[in-house]
mmCIF file of C-alpha atoms in Angstrom:
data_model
loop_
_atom_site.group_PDB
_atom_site.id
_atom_site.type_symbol
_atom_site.label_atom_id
_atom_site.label_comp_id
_atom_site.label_asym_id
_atom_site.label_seq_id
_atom_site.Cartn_x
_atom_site.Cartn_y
_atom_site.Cartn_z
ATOM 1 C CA UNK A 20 -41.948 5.884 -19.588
ATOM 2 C CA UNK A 21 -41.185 3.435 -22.682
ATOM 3 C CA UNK A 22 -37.253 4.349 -22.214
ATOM 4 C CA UNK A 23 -38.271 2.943 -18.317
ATOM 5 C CA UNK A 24 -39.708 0.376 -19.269
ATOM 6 C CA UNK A 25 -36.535 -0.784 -21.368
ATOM 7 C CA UNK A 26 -34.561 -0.592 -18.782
ATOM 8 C CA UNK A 27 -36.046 -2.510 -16.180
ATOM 9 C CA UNK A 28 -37.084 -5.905 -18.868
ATOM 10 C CA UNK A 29 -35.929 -8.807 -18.880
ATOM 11 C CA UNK A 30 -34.039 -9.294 -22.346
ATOM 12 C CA UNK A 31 -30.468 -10.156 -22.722
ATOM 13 C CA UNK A 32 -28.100 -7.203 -23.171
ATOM 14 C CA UNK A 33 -26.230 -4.408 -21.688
ATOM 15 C CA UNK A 34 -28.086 -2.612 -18.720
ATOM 16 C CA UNK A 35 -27.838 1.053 -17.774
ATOM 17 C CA UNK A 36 -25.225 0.727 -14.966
ATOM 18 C CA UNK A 37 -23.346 -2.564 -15.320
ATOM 19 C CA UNK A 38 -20.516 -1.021 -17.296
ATOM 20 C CA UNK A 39 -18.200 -1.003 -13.943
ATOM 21 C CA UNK A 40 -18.849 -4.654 -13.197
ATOM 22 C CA UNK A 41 -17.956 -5.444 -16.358
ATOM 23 C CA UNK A 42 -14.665 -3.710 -16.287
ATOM 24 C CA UNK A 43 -14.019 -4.970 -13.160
ATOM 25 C CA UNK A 44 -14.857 -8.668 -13.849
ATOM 26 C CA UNK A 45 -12.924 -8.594 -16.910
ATOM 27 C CA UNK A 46 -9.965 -6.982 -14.498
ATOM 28 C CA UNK A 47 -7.222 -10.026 -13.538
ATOM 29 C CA UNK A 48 -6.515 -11.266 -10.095
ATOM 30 C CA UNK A 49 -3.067 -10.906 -10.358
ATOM 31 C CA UNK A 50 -0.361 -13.931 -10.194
ATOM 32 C CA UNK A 51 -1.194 -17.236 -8.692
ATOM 33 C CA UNK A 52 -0.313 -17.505 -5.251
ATOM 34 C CA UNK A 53 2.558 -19.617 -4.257
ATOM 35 C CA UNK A 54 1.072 -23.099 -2.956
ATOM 36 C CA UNK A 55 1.666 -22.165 0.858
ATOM 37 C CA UNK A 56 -0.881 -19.569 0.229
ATOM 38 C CA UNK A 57 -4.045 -21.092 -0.847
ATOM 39 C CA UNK A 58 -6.734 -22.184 0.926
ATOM 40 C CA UNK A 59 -7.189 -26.124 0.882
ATOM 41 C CA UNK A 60 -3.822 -27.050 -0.473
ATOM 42 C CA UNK A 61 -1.667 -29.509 1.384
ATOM 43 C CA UNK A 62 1.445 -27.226 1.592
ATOM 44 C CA UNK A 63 -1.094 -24.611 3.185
ATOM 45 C CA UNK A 64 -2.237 -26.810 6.270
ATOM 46 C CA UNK A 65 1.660 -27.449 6.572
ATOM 47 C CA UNK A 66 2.706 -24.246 6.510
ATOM 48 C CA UNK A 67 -0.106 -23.181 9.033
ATOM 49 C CA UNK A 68 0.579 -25.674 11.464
ATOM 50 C CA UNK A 69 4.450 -24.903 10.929
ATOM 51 C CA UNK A 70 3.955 -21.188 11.768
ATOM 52 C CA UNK A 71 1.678 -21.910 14.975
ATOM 53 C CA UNK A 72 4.781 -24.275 16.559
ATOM 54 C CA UNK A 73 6.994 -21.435 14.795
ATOM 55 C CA UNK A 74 5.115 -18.625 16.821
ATOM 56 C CA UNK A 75 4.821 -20.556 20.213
ATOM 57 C CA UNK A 76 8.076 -21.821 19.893
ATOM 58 C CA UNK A 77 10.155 -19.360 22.395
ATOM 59 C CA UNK A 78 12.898 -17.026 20.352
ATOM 60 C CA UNK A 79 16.276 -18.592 21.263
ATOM 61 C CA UNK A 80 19.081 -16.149 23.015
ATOM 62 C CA UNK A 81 22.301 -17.396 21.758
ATOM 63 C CA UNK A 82 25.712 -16.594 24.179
ATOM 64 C CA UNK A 83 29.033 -16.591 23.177
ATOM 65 C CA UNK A 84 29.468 -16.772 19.157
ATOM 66 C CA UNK A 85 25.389 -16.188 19.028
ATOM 67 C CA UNK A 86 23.061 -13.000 18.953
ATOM 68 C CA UNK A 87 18.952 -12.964 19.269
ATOM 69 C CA UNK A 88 16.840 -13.518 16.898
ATOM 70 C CA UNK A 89 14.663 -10.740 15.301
ATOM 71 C CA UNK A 90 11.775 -10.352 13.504
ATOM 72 C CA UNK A 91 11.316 -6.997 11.147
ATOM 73 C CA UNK A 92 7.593 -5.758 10.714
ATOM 74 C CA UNK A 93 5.670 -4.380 8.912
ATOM 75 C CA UNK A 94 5.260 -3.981 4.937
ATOM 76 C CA UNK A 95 7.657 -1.104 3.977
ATOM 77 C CA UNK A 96 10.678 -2.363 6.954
ATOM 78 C CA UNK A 97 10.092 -6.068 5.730
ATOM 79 C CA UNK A 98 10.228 -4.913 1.610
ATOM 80 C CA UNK A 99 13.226 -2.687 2.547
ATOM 81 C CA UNK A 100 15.207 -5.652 4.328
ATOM 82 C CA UNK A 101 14.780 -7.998 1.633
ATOM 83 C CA UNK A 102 16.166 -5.300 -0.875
ATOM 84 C CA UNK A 103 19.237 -5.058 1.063
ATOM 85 C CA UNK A 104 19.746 -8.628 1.339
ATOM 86 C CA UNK A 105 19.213 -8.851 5.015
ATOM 87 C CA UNK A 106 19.465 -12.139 5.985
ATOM 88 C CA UNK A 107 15.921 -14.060 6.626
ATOM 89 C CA UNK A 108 14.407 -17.343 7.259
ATOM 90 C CA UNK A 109 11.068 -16.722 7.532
ATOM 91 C CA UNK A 110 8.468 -14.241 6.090
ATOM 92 C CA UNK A 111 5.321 -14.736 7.501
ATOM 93 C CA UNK A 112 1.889 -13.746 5.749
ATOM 94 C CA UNK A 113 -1.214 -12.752 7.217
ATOM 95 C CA UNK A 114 -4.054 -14.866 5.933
ATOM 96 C CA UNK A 115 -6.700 -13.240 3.798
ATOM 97 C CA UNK A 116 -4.382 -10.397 3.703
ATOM 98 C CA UNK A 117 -4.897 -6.812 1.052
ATOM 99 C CA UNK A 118 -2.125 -8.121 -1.306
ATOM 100 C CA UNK A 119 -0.489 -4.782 -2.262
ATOM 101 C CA UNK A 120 2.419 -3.243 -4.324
ATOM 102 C CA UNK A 121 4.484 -4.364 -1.231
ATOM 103 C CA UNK A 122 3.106 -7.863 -0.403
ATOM 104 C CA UNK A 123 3.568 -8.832 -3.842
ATOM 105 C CA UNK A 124 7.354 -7.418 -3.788
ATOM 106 C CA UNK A 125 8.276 -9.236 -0.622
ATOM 107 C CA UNK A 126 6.493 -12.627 -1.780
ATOM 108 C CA UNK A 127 8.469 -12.287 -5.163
ATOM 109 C CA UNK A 128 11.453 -11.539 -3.145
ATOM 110 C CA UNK A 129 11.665 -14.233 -1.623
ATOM 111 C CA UNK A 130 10.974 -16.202 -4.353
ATOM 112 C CA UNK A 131 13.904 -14.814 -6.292
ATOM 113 C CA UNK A 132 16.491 -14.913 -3.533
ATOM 114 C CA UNK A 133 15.226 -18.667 -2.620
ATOM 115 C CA UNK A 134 16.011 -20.658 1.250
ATOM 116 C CA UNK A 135 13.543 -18.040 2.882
ATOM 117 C CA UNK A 136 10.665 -20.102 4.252
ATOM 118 C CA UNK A 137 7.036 -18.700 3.358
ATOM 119 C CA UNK A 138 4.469 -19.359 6.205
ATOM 120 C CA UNK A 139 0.772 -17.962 6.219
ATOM 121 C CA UNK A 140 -0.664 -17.236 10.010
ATOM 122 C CA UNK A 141 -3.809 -16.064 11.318
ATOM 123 C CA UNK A 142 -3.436 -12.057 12.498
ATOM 124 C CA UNK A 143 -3.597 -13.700 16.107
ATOM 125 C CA UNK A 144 -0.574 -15.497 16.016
ATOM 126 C CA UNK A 145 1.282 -12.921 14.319
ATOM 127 C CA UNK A 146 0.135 -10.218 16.918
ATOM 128 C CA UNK A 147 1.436 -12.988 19.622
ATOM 129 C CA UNK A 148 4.978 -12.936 17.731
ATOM 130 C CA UNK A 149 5.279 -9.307 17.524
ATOM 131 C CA UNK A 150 3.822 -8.272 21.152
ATOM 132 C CA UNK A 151 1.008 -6.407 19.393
ATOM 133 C CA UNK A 152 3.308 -4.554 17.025
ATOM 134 C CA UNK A 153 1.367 -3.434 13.920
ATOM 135 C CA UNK A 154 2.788 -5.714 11.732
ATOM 136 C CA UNK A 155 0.258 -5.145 8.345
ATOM 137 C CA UNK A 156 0.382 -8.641 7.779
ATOM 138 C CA UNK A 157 3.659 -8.841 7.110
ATOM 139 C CA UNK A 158 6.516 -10.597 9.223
ATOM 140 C CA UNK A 159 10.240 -11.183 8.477
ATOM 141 C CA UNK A 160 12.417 -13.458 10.846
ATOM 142 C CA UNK A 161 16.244 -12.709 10.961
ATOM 143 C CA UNK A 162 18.437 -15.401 11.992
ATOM 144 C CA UNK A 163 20.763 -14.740 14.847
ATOM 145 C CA UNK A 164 24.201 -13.691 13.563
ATOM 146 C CA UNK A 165 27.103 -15.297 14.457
ATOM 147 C CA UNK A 166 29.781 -13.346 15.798
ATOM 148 C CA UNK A 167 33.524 -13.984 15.528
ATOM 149 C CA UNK A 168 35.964 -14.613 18.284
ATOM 150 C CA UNK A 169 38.484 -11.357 18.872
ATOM 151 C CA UNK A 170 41.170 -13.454 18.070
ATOM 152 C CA UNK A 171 39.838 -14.321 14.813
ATOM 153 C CA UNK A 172 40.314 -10.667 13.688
ATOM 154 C CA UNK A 173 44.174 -10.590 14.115
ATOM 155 C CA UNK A 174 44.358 -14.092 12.780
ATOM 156 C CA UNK A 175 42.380 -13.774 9.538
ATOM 157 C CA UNK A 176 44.811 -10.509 8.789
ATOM 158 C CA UNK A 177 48.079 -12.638 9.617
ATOM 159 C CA UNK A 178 47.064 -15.096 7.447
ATOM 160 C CA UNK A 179 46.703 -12.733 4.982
ATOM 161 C CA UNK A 180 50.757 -11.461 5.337
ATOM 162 C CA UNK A 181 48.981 -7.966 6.215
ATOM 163 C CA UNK A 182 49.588 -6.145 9.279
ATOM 164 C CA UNK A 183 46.053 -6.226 11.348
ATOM 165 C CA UNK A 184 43.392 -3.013 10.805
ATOM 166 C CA UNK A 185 40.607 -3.223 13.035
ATOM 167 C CA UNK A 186 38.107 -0.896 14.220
ATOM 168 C CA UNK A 187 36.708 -1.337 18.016
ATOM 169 C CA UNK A 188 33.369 0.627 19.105
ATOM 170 C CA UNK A 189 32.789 1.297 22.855
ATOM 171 C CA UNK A 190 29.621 2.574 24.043
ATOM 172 C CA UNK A 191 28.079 3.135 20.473
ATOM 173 C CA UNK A 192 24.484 2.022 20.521
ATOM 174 C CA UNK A 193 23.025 2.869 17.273
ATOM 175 C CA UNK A 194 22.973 -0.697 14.985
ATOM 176 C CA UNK A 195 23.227 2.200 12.336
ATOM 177 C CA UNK A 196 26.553 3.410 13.082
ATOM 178 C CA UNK A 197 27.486 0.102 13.542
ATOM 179 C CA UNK A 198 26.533 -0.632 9.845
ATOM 180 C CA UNK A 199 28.537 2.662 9.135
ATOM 181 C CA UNK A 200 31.526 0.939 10.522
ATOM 182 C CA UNK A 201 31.655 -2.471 9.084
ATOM 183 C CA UNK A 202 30.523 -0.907 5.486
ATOM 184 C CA UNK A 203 34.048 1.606 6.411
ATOM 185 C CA UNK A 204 36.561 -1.623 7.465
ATOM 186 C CA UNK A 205 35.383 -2.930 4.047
ATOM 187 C CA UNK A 206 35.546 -0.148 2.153
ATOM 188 C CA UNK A 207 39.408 0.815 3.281
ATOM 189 C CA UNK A 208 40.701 -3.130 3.425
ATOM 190 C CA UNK A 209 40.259 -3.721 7.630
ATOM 191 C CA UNK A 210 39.746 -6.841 9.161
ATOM 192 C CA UNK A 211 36.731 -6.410 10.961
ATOM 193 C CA UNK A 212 34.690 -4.484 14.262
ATOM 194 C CA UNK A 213 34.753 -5.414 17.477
ATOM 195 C CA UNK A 214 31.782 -4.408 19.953
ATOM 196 C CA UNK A 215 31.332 -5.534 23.388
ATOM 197 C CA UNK A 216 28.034 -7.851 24.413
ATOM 198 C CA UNK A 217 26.556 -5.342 26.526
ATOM 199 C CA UNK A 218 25.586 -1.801 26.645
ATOM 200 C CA UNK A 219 26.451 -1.768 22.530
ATOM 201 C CA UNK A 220 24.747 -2.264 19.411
ATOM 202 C CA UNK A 221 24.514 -5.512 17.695
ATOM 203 C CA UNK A 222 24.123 -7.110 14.616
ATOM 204 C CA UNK A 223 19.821 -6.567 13.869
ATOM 205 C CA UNK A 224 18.564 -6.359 10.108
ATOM 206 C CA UNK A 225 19.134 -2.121 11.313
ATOM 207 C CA UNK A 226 22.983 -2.889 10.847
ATOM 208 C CA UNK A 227 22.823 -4.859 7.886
ATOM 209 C CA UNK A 228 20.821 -2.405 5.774
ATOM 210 C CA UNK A 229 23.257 0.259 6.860
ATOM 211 C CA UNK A 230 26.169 -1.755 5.831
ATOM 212 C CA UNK A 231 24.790 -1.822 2.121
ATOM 213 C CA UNK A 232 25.620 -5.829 2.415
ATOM 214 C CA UNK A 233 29.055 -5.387 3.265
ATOM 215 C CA UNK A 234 28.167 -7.462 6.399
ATOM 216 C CA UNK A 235 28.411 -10.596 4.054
ATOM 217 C CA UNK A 236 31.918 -10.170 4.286
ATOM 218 C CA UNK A 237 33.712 -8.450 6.897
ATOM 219 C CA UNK A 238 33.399 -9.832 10.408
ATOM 220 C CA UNK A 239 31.913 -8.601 13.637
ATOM 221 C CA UNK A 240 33.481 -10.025 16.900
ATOM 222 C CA UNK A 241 32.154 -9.533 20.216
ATOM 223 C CA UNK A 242 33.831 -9.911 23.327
ATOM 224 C CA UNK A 243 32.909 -9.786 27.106
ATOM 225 C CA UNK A 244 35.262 -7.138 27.956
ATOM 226 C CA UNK A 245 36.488 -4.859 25.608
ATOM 227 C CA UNK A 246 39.083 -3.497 27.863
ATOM 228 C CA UNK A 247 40.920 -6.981 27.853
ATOM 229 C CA UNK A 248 40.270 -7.396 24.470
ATOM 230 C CA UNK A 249 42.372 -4.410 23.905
ATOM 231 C CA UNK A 250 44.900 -5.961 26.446
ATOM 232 C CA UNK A 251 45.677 -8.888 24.344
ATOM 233 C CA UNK A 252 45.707 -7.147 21.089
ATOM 234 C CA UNK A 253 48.170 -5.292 22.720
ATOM 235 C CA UNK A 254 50.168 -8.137 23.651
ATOM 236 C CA UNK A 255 50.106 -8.955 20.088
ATOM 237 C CA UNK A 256 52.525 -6.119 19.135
ATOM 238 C CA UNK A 257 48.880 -4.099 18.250
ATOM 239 C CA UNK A 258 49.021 -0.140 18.572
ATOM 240 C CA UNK A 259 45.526 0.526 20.120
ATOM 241 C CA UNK A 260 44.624 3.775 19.382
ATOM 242 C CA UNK A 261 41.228 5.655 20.234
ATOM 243 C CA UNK A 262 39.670 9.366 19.124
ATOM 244 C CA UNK A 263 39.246 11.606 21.248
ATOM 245 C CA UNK A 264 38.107 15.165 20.876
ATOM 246 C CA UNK A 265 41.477 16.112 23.235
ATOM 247 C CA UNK A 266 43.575 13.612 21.785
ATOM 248 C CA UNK A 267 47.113 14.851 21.721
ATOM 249 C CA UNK A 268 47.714 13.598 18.554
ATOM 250 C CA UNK A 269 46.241 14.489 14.920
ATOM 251 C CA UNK A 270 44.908 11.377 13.213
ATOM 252 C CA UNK A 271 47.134 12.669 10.124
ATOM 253 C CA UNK A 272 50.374 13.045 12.461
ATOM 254 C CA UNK A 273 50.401 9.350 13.832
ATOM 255 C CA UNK A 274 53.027 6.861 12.373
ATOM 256 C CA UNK A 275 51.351 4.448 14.042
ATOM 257 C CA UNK A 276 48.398 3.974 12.110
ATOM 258 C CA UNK A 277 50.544 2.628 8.823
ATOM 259 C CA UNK A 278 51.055 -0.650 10.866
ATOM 260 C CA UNK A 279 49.000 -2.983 12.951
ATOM 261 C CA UNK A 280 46.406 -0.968 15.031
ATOM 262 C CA UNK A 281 42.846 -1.605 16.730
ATOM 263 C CA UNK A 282 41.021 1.663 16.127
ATOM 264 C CA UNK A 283 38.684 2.579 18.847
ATOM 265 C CA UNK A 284 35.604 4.549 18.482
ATOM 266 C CA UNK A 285 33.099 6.309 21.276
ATOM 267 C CA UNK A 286 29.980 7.305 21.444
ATOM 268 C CA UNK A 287 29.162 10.191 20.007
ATOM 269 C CA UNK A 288 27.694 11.856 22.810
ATOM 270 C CA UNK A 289 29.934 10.472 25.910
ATOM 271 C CA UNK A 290 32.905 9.572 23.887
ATOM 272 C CA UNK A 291 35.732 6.647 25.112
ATOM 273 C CA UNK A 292 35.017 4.956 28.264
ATOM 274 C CA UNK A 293 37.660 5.801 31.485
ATOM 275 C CA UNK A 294 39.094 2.537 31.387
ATOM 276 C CA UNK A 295 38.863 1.897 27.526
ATOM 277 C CA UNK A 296 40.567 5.513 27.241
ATOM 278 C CA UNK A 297 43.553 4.469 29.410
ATOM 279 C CA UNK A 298 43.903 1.325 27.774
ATOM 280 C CA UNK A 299 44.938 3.150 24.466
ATOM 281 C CA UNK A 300 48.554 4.043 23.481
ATOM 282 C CA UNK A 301 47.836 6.717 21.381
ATOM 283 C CA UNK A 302 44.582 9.416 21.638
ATOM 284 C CA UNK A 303 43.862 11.103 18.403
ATOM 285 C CA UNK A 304 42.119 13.713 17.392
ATOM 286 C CA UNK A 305 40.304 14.455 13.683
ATOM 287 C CA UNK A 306 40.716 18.563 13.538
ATOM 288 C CA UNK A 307 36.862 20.361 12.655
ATOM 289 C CA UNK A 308 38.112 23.479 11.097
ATOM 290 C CA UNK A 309 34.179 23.813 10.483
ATOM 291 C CA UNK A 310 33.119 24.257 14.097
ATOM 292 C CA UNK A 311 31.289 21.012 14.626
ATOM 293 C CA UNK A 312 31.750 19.125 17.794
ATOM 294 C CA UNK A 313 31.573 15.704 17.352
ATOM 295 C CA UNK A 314 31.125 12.922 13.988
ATOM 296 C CA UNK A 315 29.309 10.188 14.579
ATOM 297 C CA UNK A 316 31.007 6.573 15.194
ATOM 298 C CA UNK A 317 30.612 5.258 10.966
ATOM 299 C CA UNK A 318 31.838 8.788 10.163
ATOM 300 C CA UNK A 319 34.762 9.341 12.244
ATOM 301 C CA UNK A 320 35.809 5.294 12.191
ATOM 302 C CA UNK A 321 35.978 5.984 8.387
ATOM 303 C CA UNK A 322 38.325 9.148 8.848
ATOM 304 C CA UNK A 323 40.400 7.505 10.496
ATOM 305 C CA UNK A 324 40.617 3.987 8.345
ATOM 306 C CA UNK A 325 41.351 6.404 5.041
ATOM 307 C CA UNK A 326 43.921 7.513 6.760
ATOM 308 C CA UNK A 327 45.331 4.268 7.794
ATOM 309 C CA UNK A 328 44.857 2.893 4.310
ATOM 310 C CA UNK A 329 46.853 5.642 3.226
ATOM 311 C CA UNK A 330 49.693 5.032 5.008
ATOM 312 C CA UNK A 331 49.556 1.735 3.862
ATOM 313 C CA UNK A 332 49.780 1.896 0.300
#
């Protein structure tokens, strides 16, 4: 009873059972917030009412030289686009939110990389903005990219003194493979892709990450029609030449890859297009000895672009 009666006195001094608040109140809270974050500051209220007209704000739909807007959430997609230098101008932060391993990556970040806006919203407005998406408090907003004119393929090669290397994709739909193929034009010295507007994948932070950044820097044009594209490249005095699992031709048997050429990649599944397929002078084949049926568009676009820097050098 006298050890009781210790423990439940009044005096100064440790008590049976405090040891974890201790250790927790001598535990830090971490790195100040930035400004836009805390409660009561003036950059706070103007962030807030920033991201409400932000959120209500309708996303715009560019046309012609202009994609759509997108917005990448959730923690690990928003932490993973920021590593691969996806382009952003807004991350939005849930207010009050668990600040993780993840938050506190993506808020340092953006610190680091620098024009990114930071803007804290209530969980309401961000499940407005993402049509109820489980976004974990954490919202990215990817400018629209601007796509260059068909023309300015050819010309940005001409200007160059080079003979023109391009790589067209009809009917591929997966922004990965279109990542695939821009990181391949880079990698072998081409000029740039070109995908139609409709019925084909676009630029989205998907295509960036899978273009390890090479994005930055080679060109994706987009065109209306990509039969008449192909028309005037070939007007140009540019060999147009597309894969095909029939071709008649073995990509390593055509001369006509060692000068100025549009490459043209299907779909994996349906291949070239009827009219896209007849547009071509040349249909080429890339010979499977393994058994395989078909390579998917980043793949078999960088088959064939090895090749055609080969003949090159």
């Amino acid at each position: 009873m006298a050890a009781n009666n210790r423990r439940m006195s009044g005096k100064k001094g440790a008590q049976v059972g405090s040891g974890g608040q201790r250790r927790r109140g001598l535990e830090g809270k971490g790195p100040t917030p930035p400004a836009e974050m805390r409660k009561g500051h003036k950059k706070n209220r103007v962030a807030n009412a920033k991201a409400k007209q932000a959120v209500r704000r309708p996303v715009a739909r560019g046309r012609g030289g202009k994609g759509t807007s997108e917005m990448v959430v959730g923690r690990n997609p928003v932490v993973e686009a920021l590593r691969e230098g996806v382009p952003a101008v807004t991350l939005y932060v849930q207010q009050f939110i668990d600040n993780d391993e993840r938050v506190r990556e993506a808020l340092q970040l953006v610190a680091d990389r620098g024009g990114v806006h930071l803007m804290e919203a209530p969980r309401p407005e961000l499940d407005r903005m993402t049509n109820g998406l489980n976004h974990q408090g954490l919202v990215l907003q990817v400018p629209p990219y601007e796509y260059a004119h068909p023309e300015d393929l050819a010309g940005a090669a001409y200007d160059e003194g080079q003979d023109p290397l391009i790589v067209a994709l009809d009917g591929v739909t997966d922004p990965r493979n279109l990542g695939a193929a821009v990181r391949s034009v880079s990698a072998f010295g081409g000029h740039g892709v070109l995908v139609p507007e409709r019925r084909a994948a676009g630029m989205t932070a998907g295509a960036w990450k899978s273009s390890a950044g090479t994005a930055a820097r080679t060109p994706v044009a987009r065109c209306t029609n990509l039969t008449r594209a192909l028309e005037a490249y070939k007007k140009q005095g540019i060999a147009v030449v597309g894969l095909a699992a029939d071709g008649e031709h073995e990509v390593g048997e055509l001369e006509a890859l060692g000068g100025p050429v549009v490459i043209v990649v299907g779909s994996e599944g349906k291949g070239l297009s009827r009219l896209v397929g007849e547009t071509c002078d040349f249909r080429v084949r890339i010979p499977m000895p393994g058994g395989a049926e078909s390579l998917n568009a980043g793949v078999a676009a960088g088959i064939v672009l090895y090749e055609a820097a080969r003949r090159r050098a």
